[in-house]
Each structure stands twice: as structure tokens, then as C-alpha cells.
Amino acid sequence: MSDRRTRMLEDKYLRESARALVEADIEHLKSDFSHKSLGERAFDRVREGAADLYEEAIDVADDNRGALAALVAAIVVWFARNPILDVLGFDREANDEHEEYHGESER
């Protein structure tokens, strides 16, 4: 019987220490939440996520410099396409009128 009693007391002490740990964690969480509002915590989480995303983008850009340069060049050419076409002698207004004329005659 003393073996059962000893075991029972050990289990009781384990339960009490586990309960004390849980209560300490709860108190810690309460004090942490009282210092920051919900908006501040959300902003901190978003800021940390953005920082991680930025670091990942820098790593990928370092690994793929050629592809990044080609992408930037394509974007620049896309936005500068009209002046480039004008320099090469393609008249945008004449092409628009030509498309309108043929588009109406086919109907």
C-alpha cells in the first residue's frame, strides 16, 4: 500500500507543478497582452513578415541576377515602346486608322 501511496503523492506533486507552470504562462501572456494593443501586435507581425519577404527577395535576386536584369529591361522597353516605335518610323496613328478602316469594311 505504501507503494501506491508514494505513487499517488508523486502524481499529485507533478499535477501541482504542471498547474503552476500553466498559471505562470497565463500570467505571462496577460502581462504581454496588456502592454500592446491588438493593432500594435498585428502591425508587428506584418512588419516581421515584410522583413522576411524582403530578405528572401534579396537572396533570390542575388542568385538570379541575369533573369532580374532581363525582367527590368523588358519593363523599361514596354514603357518606352511608343517613343521607340516613333524613332523607328512606325506611325501609331496611321496604324490605328488602317485598322479602323479594314475593321469596318469586313462587317
mmCIF file with all atom_site columns, C-alpha atoms in Angstrom:
data_model
loop_
_atom_site.group_PDB
_atom_site.id
_atom_site.type_symbol
_atom_site.label_atom_id
_atom_site.label_alt_id
_atom_site.label_comp_id
_atom_site.label_asym_id
_atom_site.label_entity_id
_atom_site.label_seq_id
_atom_site.pdbx_PDB_ins_code
_atom_site.Cartn_x
_atom_site.Cartn_y
_atom_site.Cartn_z
_atom_site.occupancy
_atom_site.B_iso_or_equiv
_atom_site.pdbx_formal_charge
_atom_site.auth_seq_id
_atom_site.auth_comp_id
_atom_site.auth_asym_id
_atom_site.auth_atom_id
_atom_site.pdbx_PDB_model_num
ATOM 1   C CA . MET A 1 1   ? 0.000   0.000  0.000   1.00 0.00 ? 1   MET A CA 1
ATOM 2   C CA . SER A 1 2   ? 2.841   2.379  0.677   1.00 0.00 ? 2   SER A CA 1
ATOM 3   C CA . ASP A 1 3   ? 3.984   1.983  -2.943  1.00 0.00 ? 3   ASP A CA 1
ATOM 4   C CA . ARG A 1 4   ? 0.571   3.130  -4.172  1.00 0.00 ? 4   ARG A CA 1
ATOM 5   C CA . ARG A 1 5   ? 0.544   5.993  -1.705  1.00 0.00 ? 5   ARG A CA 1
ATOM 6   C CA . THR A 1 6   ? 4.021   7.108  -2.791  1.00 0.00 ? 6   THR A CA 1
ATOM 7   C CA . ARG A 1 7   ? 2.985   6.958  -6.415  1.00 0.00 ? 7   ARG A CA 1
ATOM 8   C CA . MET A 1 8   ? -0.175  8.902  -5.677  1.00 0.00 ? 8   MET A CA 1
ATOM 9   C CA . LEU A 1 9   ? 1.803   11.635 -3.897  1.00 0.00 ? 9   LEU A CA 1
ATOM 10  C CA . GLU A 1 10  ? 4.303   11.836 -6.779  1.00 0.00 ? 10  GLU A CA 1
ATOM 11  C CA . ASP A 1 11  ? 1.455   12.198 -9.264  1.00 0.00 ? 11  ASP A CA 1
ATOM 12  C CA . LYS A 1 12  ? -0.130  14.880 -7.100  1.00 0.00 ? 12  LYS A CA 1
ATOM 13  C CA . TYR A 1 13  ? 3.123   16.871 -6.981  1.00 0.00 ? 13  TYR A CA 1
ATOM 14  C CA . LEU A 1 14  ? 3.517   16.530 -10.755 1.00 0.00 ? 14  LEU A CA 1
ATOM 15  C CA . ARG A 1 15  ? -0.033  17.820 -11.308 1.00 0.00 ? 15  ARG A CA 1
ATOM 16  C CA . GLU A 1 16  ? 0.546   20.734 -8.947  1.00 0.00 ? 16  GLU A CA 1
ATOM 17  C CA . SER A 1 17  ? 3.820   21.708 -10.618 1.00 0.00 ? 17  SER A CA 1
ATOM 18  C CA . ALA A 1 18  ? 2.237   21.434 -14.076 1.00 0.00 ? 18  ALA A CA 1
ATOM 19  C CA . ARG A 1 19  ? -0.656  23.602 -12.921 1.00 0.00 ? 19  ARG A CA 1
ATOM 20  C CA . ALA A 1 20  ? 1.786   26.170 -11.525 1.00 0.00 ? 20  ALA A CA 1
ATOM 21  C CA . LEU A 1 21  ? 3.591   26.268 -14.891 1.00 0.00 ? 21  LEU A CA 1
ATOM 22  C CA . VAL A 1 22  ? 0.325   26.766 -16.777 1.00 0.00 ? 22  VAL A CA 1
ATOM 23  C CA . GLU A 1 23  ? -0.762  29.527 -14.398 1.00 0.00 ? 23  GLU A CA 1
ATOM 24  C CA . ALA A 1 24  ? 2.642   31.229 -14.777 1.00 0.00 ? 24  ALA A CA 1
ATOM 25  C CA . ASP A 1 25  ? 2.308   31.045 -18.582 1.00 0.00 ? 25  ASP A CA 1
ATOM 26  C CA . ILE A 1 26  ? -1.175  32.546 -18.385 1.00 0.00 ? 26  ILE A CA 1
ATOM 27  C CA . GLU A 1 27  ? 0.081   35.407 -16.230 1.00 0.00 ? 27  GLU A CA 1
ATOM 28  C CA . HIS A 1 28  ? 2.952   35.993 -18.634 1.00 0.00 ? 28  HIS A CA 1
ATOM 29  C CA . LEU A 1 29  ? 0.543   36.131 -21.583 1.00 0.00 ? 29  LEU A CA 1
ATOM 30  C CA . LYS A 1 30  ? -1.749  38.511 -19.741 1.00 0.00 ? 30  LYS A CA 1
ATOM 31  C CA . SER A 1 31  ? 1.102   40.891 -18.984 1.00 0.00 ? 31  SER A CA 1
ATOM 32  C CA . ASP A 1 32  ? 2.334   40.657 -22.589 1.00 0.00 ? 32  ASP A CA 1
ATOM 33  C CA . PHE A 1 33  ? -1.116  41.438 -23.988 1.00 0.00 ? 33  PHE A CA 1
ATOM 34  C CA . SER A 1 34  ? -1.612  44.342 -21.608 1.00 0.00 ? 34  SER A CA 1
ATOM 35  C CA . HIS A 1 35  ? 1.495   46.096 -22.991 1.00 0.00 ? 35  HIS A CA 1
ATOM 36  C CA . LYS A 1 36  ? 0.485   46.019 -26.662 1.00 0.00 ? 36  LYS A CA 1
ATOM 37  C CA . SER A 1 37  ? -2.854  46.604 -28.290 1.00 0.00 ? 37  SER A CA 1
ATOM 38  C CA . LEU A 1 38  ? -4.271  44.306 -30.934 1.00 0.00 ? 38  LEU A CA 1
ATOM 39  C CA . GLY A 1 39  ? -3.341  46.766 -33.680 1.00 0.00 ? 39  GLY A CA 1
ATOM 40  C CA . GLU A 1 40  ? 0.245   47.039 -32.467 1.00 0.00 ? 40  GLU A CA 1
ATOM 41  C CA . ARG A 1 41  ? 0.637   43.266 -32.381 1.00 0.00 ? 41  ARG A CA 1
ATOM 42  C CA . ALA A 1 42  ? -0.829  42.937 -35.889 1.00 0.00 ? 42  ALA A CA 1
ATOM 43  C CA . PHE A 1 43  ? 1.468   45.690 -37.171 1.00 0.00 ? 43  PHE A CA 1
ATOM 44  C CA . ASP A 1 44  ? 4.497   43.987 -35.606 1.00 0.00 ? 44  ASP A CA 1
ATOM 45  C CA . ARG A 1 45  ? 3.573   40.685 -37.215 1.00 0.00 ? 45  ARG A CA 1
ATOM 46  C CA . VAL A 1 46  ? 3.081   42.314 -40.633 1.00 0.00 ? 46  VAL A CA 1
ATOM 47  C CA . ARG A 1 47  ? 6.390   44.189 -40.291 1.00 0.00 ? 47  ARG A CA 1
ATOM 48  C CA . GLU A 1 48  ? 8.241   40.983 -39.406 1.00 0.00 ? 48  GLU A CA 1
ATOM 49  C CA . GLY A 1 49  ? 6.646   39.187 -42.357 1.00 0.00 ? 49  GLY A CA 1
ATOM 50  C CA . ALA A 1 50  ? 7.574   42.012 -44.724 1.00 0.00 ? 50  ALA A CA 1
ATOM 51  C CA . ALA A 1 51  ? 11.161  41.966 -43.475 1.00 0.00 ? 51  ALA A CA 1
ATOM 52  C CA . ASP A 1 52  ? 11.359  38.204 -44.062 1.00 0.00 ? 52  ASP A CA 1
ATOM 53  C CA . LEU A 1 53  ? 9.882   38.610 -47.538 1.00 0.00 ? 53  LEU A CA 1
ATOM 54  C CA . TYR A 1 54  ? 12.370  41.382 -48.352 1.00 0.00 ? 54  TYR A CA 1
ATOM 55  C CA . GLU A 1 55  ? 15.305  39.238 -47.238 1.00 0.00 ? 55  GLU A CA 1
ATOM 56  C CA . GLU A 1 56  ? 14.037  36.328 -49.337 1.00 0.00 ? 56  GLU A CA 1
ATOM 57  C CA . ALA A 1 57  ? 13.640  38.597 -52.378 1.00 0.00 ? 57  ALA A CA 1
ATOM 58  C CA . ILE A 1 58  ? 17.209  39.863 -51.952 1.00 0.00 ? 58  ILE A CA 1
ATOM 59  C CA . ASP A 1 59  ? 18.509  36.285 -51.781 1.00 0.00 ? 59  ASP A CA 1
ATOM 60  C CA . VAL A 1 60  ? 16.595  35.281 -54.917 1.00 0.00 ? 60  VAL A CA 1
ATOM 61  C CA . ALA A 1 61  ? 17.743  38.420 -56.760 1.00 0.00 ? 61  ALA A CA 1
ATOM 62  C CA . ASP A 1 62  ? 21.366  37.678 -55.842 1.00 0.00 ? 62  ASP A CA 1
ATOM 63  C CA . ASP A 1 63  ? 21.006  34.144 -57.179 1.00 0.00 ? 63  ASP A CA 1
ATOM 64  C CA . ASN A 1 64  ? 19.301  35.236 -60.436 1.00 0.00 ? 64  ASN A CA 1
ATOM 65  C CA . ARG A 1 65  ? 20.969  38.484 -61.491 1.00 0.00 ? 65  ARG A CA 1
ATOM 66  C CA . GLY A 1 66  ? 20.661  37.740 -65.236 1.00 0.00 ? 66  GLY A CA 1
ATOM 67  C CA . ALA A 1 67  ? 16.949  36.999 -65.087 1.00 0.00 ? 67  ALA A CA 1
ATOM 68  C CA . LEU A 1 68  ? 16.362  40.079 -62.958 1.00 0.00 ? 68  LEU A CA 1
ATOM 69  C CA . ALA A 1 69  ? 18.274  42.273 -65.433 1.00 0.00 ? 69  ALA A CA 1
ATOM 70  C CA . ALA A 1 70  ? 16.246  40.839 -68.332 1.00 0.00 ? 70  ALA A CA 1
ATOM 71  C CA . LEU A 1 71  ? 12.993  41.491 -66.479 1.00 0.00 ? 71  LEU A CA 1
ATOM 72  C CA . VAL A 1 72  ? 13.934  45.093 -65.710 1.00 0.00 ? 72  VAL A CA 1
ATOM 73  C CA . ALA A 1 73  ? 14.995  45.631 -69.341 1.00 0.00 ? 73  ALA A CA 1
ATOM 74  C CA . ALA A 1 74  ? 11.690  44.209 -70.598 1.00 0.00 ? 74  ALA A CA 1
ATOM 75  C CA . ILE A 1 75  ? 9.722   46.516 -68.296 1.00 0.00 ? 75  ILE A CA 1
ATOM 76  C CA . VAL A 1 76  ? 11.720  49.558 -69.461 1.00 0.00 ? 76  VAL A CA 1
ATOM 77  C CA . VAL A 1 77  ? 11.197  48.656 -73.121 1.00 0.00 ? 77  VAL A CA 1
ATOM 78  C CA . TRP A 1 78  ? 7.480   48.118 -72.523 1.00 0.00 ? 78  TRP A CA 1
ATOM 79  C CA . PHE A 1 79  ? 7.010   51.565 -71.011 1.00 0.00 ? 79  PHE A CA 1
ATOM 80  C CA . ALA A 1 80  ? 9.199   53.176 -73.679 1.00 0.00 ? 80  ALA A CA 1
ATOM 81  C CA . ARG A 1 81  ? 7.632   51.309 -76.610 1.00 0.00 ? 81  ARG A CA 1
ATOM 82  C CA . ASN A 1 82  ? 5.779   54.275 -78.104 1.00 0.00 ? 82  ASN A CA 1
ATOM 83  C CA . PRO A 1 83  ? 8.814   56.588 -78.335 1.00 0.00 ? 83  PRO A CA 1
ATOM 84  C CA . ILE A 1 84  ? 10.889  53.680 -79.656 1.00 0.00 ? 84  ILE A CA 1
ATOM 85  C CA . LEU A 1 85  ? 8.309   52.944 -82.372 1.00 0.00 ? 85  LEU A CA 1
ATOM 86  C CA . ASP A 1 86  ? 8.240   56.639 -83.295 1.00 0.00 ? 86  ASP A CA 1
ATOM 87  C CA . VAL A 1 87  ? 12.035  56.693 -83.642 1.00 0.00 ? 87  VAL A CA 1
ATOM 88  C CA . LEU A 1 88  ? 11.931  53.610 -85.860 1.00 0.00 ? 88  LEU A CA 1
ATOM 89  C CA . GLY A 1 89  ? 9.384   55.295 -88.127 1.00 0.00 ? 89  GLY A CA 1
ATOM 90  C CA . PHE A 1 90  ? 6.244   53.417 -87.213 1.00 0.00 ? 90  PHE A CA 1
ATOM 91  C CA . ASP A 1 91  ? 3.334   55.838 -87.129 1.00 0.00 ? 91  ASP A CA 1
ATOM 92  C CA . ARG A 1 92  ? 0.837   54.742 -84.495 1.00 0.00 ? 92  ARG A CA 1
ATOM 93  C CA . GLU A 1 93  ? -1.983  56.971 -85.720 1.00 0.00 ? 93  GLU A CA 1
ATOM 94  C CA . ALA A 1 94  ? -1.734  55.647 -89.279 1.00 0.00 ? 94  ALA A CA 1
ATOM 95  C CA . ASN A 1 95  ? -1.854  52.067 -87.988 1.00 0.00 ? 95  ASN A CA 1
ATOM 96  C CA . ASP A 1 96  ? -4.927  52.879 -85.876 1.00 0.00 ? 96  ASP A CA 1
ATOM 97  C CA . GLU A 1 97  ? -6.731  54.434 -88.865 1.00 0.00 ? 97  GLU A CA 1
ATOM 98  C CA . HIS A 1 98  ? -5.751  51.478 -91.047 1.00 0.00 ? 98  HIS A CA 1
ATOM 99  C CA . GLU A 1 99  ? -7.163  49.004 -88.507 1.00 0.00 ? 99  GLU A CA 1
ATOM 100 C CA . GLU A 1 100 ? -10.381 51.005 -88.139 1.00 0.00 ? 100 GLU A CA 1
ATOM 101 C CA . TYR A 1 101 ? -10.877 51.175 -91.915 1.00 0.00 ? 101 TYR A CA 1
ATOM 102 C CA . HIS A 1 102 ? -10.370 47.467 -92.502 1.00 0.00 ? 102 HIS A CA 1
ATOM 103 C CA . GLY A 1 103 ? -12.343 46.547 -89.433 1.00 0.00 ? 103 GLY A CA 1
ATOM 104 C CA . GLU A 1 104 ? -15.442 48.401 -90.681 1.00 0.00 ? 104 GLU A CA 1
ATOM 105 C CA . SER A 1 105 ? -15.239 47.110 -94.274 1.00 0.00 ? 105 SER A CA 1
ATOM 106 C CA . GLU A 1 106 ? -15.206 43.495 -93.206 1.00 0.00 ? 106 GLU A CA 1
ATOM 107 C CA . ARG A 1 107 ? -18.534 43.780 -91.386 1.00 0.00 ? 107 ARG A CA 1
#
